[in-house]
Coordinates of N, CA and C in Angstrom, one line a residue:
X20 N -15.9 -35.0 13.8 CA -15.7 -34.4 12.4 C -14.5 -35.1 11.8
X21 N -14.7 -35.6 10.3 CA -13.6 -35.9 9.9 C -12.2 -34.7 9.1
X22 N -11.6 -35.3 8.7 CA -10.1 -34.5 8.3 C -10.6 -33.0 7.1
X23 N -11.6 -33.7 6.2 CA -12.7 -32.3 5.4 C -13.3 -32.1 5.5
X24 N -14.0 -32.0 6.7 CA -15.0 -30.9 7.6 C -14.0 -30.0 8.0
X25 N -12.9 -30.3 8.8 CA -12.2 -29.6 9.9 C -11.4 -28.5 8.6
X26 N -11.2 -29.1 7.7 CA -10.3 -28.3 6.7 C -11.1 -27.4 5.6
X27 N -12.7 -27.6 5.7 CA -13.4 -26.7 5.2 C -13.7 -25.6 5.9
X28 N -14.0 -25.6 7.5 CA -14.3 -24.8 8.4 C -13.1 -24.0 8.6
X29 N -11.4 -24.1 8.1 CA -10.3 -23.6 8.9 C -10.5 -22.4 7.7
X30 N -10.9 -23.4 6.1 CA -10.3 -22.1 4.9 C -11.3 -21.1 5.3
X31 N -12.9 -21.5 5.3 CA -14.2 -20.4 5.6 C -13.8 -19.3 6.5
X32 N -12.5 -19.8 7.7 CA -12.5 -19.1 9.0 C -11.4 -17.9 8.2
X33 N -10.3 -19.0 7.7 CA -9.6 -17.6 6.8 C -10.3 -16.7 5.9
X34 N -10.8 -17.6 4.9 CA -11.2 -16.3 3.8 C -12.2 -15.1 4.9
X35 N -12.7 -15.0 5.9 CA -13.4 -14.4 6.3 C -12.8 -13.8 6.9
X36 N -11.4 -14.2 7.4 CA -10.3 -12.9 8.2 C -9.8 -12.5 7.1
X37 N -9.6 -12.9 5.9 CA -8.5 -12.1 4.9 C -9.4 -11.0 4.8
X38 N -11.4 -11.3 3.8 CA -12.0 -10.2 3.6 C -12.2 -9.2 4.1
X39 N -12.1 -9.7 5.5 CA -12.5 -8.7 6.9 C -11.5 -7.5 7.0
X40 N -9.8 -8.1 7.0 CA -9.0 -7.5 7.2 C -8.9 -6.3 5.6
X41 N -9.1 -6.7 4.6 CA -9.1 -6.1 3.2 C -10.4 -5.6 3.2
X42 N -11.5 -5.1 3.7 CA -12.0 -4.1 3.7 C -11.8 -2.8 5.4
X43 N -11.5 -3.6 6.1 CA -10.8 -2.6 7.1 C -9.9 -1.7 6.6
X44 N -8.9 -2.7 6.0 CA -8.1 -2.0 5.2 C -8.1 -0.7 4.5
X45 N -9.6 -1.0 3.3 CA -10.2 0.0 2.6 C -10.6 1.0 3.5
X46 N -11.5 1.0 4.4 CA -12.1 2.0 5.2 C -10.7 3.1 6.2
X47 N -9.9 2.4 6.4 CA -9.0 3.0 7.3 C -7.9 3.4 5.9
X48 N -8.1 3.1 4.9 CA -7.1 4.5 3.9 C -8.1 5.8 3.4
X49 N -9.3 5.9 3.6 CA -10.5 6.8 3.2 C -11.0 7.2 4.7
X50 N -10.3 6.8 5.6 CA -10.7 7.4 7.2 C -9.6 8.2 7.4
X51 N -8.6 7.8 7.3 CA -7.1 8.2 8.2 C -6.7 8.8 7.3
X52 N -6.1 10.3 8.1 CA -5.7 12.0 7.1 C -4.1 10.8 7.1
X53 N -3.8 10.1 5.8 CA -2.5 9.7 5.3 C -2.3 11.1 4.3
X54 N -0.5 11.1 4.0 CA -0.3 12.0 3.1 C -0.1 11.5 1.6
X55 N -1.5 11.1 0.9 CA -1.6 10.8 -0.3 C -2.5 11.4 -0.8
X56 N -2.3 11.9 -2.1 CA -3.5 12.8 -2.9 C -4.5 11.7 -2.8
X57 N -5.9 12.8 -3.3 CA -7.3 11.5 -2.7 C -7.9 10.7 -3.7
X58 N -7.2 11.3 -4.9 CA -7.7 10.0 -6.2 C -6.8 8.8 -5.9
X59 N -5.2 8.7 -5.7 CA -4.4 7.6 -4.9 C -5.0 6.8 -3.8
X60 N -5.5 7.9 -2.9 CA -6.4 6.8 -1.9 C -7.4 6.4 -2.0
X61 N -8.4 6.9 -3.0 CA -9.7 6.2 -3.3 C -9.3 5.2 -4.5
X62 N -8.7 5.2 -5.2 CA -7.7 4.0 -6.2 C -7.3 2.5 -5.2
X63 N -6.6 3.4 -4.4 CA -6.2 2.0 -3.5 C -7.2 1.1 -2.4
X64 N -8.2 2.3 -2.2 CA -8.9 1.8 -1.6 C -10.3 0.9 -2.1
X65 N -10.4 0.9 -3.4 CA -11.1 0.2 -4.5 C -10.4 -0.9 -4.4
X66 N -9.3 -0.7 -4.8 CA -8.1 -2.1 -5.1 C -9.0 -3.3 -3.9
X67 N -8.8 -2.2 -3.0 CA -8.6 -3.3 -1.3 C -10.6 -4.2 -1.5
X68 N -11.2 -3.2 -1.9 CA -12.6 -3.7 -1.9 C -12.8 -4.9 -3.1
X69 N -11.7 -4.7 -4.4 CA -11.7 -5.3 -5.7 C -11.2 -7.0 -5.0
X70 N -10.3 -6.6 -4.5 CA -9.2 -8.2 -3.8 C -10.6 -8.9 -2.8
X71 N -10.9 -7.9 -2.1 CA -11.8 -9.0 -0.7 C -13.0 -9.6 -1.5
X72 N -13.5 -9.1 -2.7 CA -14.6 -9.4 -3.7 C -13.9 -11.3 -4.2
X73 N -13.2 -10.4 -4.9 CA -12.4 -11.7 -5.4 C -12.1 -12.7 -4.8
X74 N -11.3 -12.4 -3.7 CA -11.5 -14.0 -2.5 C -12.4 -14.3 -2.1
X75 N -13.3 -13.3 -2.1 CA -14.8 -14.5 -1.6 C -15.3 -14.7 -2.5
X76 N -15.2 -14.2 -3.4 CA -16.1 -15.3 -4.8 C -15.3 -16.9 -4.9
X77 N -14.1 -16.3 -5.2 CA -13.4 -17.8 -5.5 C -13.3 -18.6 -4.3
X78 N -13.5 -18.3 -3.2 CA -13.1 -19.1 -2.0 C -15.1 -20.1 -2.3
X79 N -16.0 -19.2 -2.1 CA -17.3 -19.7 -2.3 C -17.5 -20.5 -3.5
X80 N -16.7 -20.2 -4.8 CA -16.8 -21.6 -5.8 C -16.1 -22.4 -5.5
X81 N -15.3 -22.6 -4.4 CA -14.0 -23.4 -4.2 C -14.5 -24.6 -3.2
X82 N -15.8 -23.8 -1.7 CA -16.3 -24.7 -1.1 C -17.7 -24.9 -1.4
X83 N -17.9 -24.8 -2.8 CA -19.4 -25.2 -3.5 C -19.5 -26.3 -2.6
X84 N -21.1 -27.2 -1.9 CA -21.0 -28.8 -1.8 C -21.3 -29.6 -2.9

């Protein structure tokens, strides 16, 4: 493999841990009794679903071929 194979495969490997980690994220503030009123935690936990959307769109126009 040359130097942009190996460096398309590393970002795919990230954007896929960021999204992964940013909807866990979401599920575990709408799972876990935190002490936050529940419009606060369904707000943030949108947020988390809004961000993981966003990096993977732009990460997928980024490694268009």
């Amino acid at each position: 493999m040359n130097d942009a194979d190996q460096k398309r495969k590393r970002m795919k490997r990230t954007i896929a841990i960021t999204c992964t980690a940013l909807i866990i994220g979401a599920i575990l503030l709408l799972a876990l009794p935190i002490n936050l009123p529940l419009p606060f935690r369904l707000a943030l936990a949108f947020l988390d679903l809004v961000a993981a959307a966003v990096v993977w769109l732009s990460a997928r126009q980024n490694l268009k071929n």
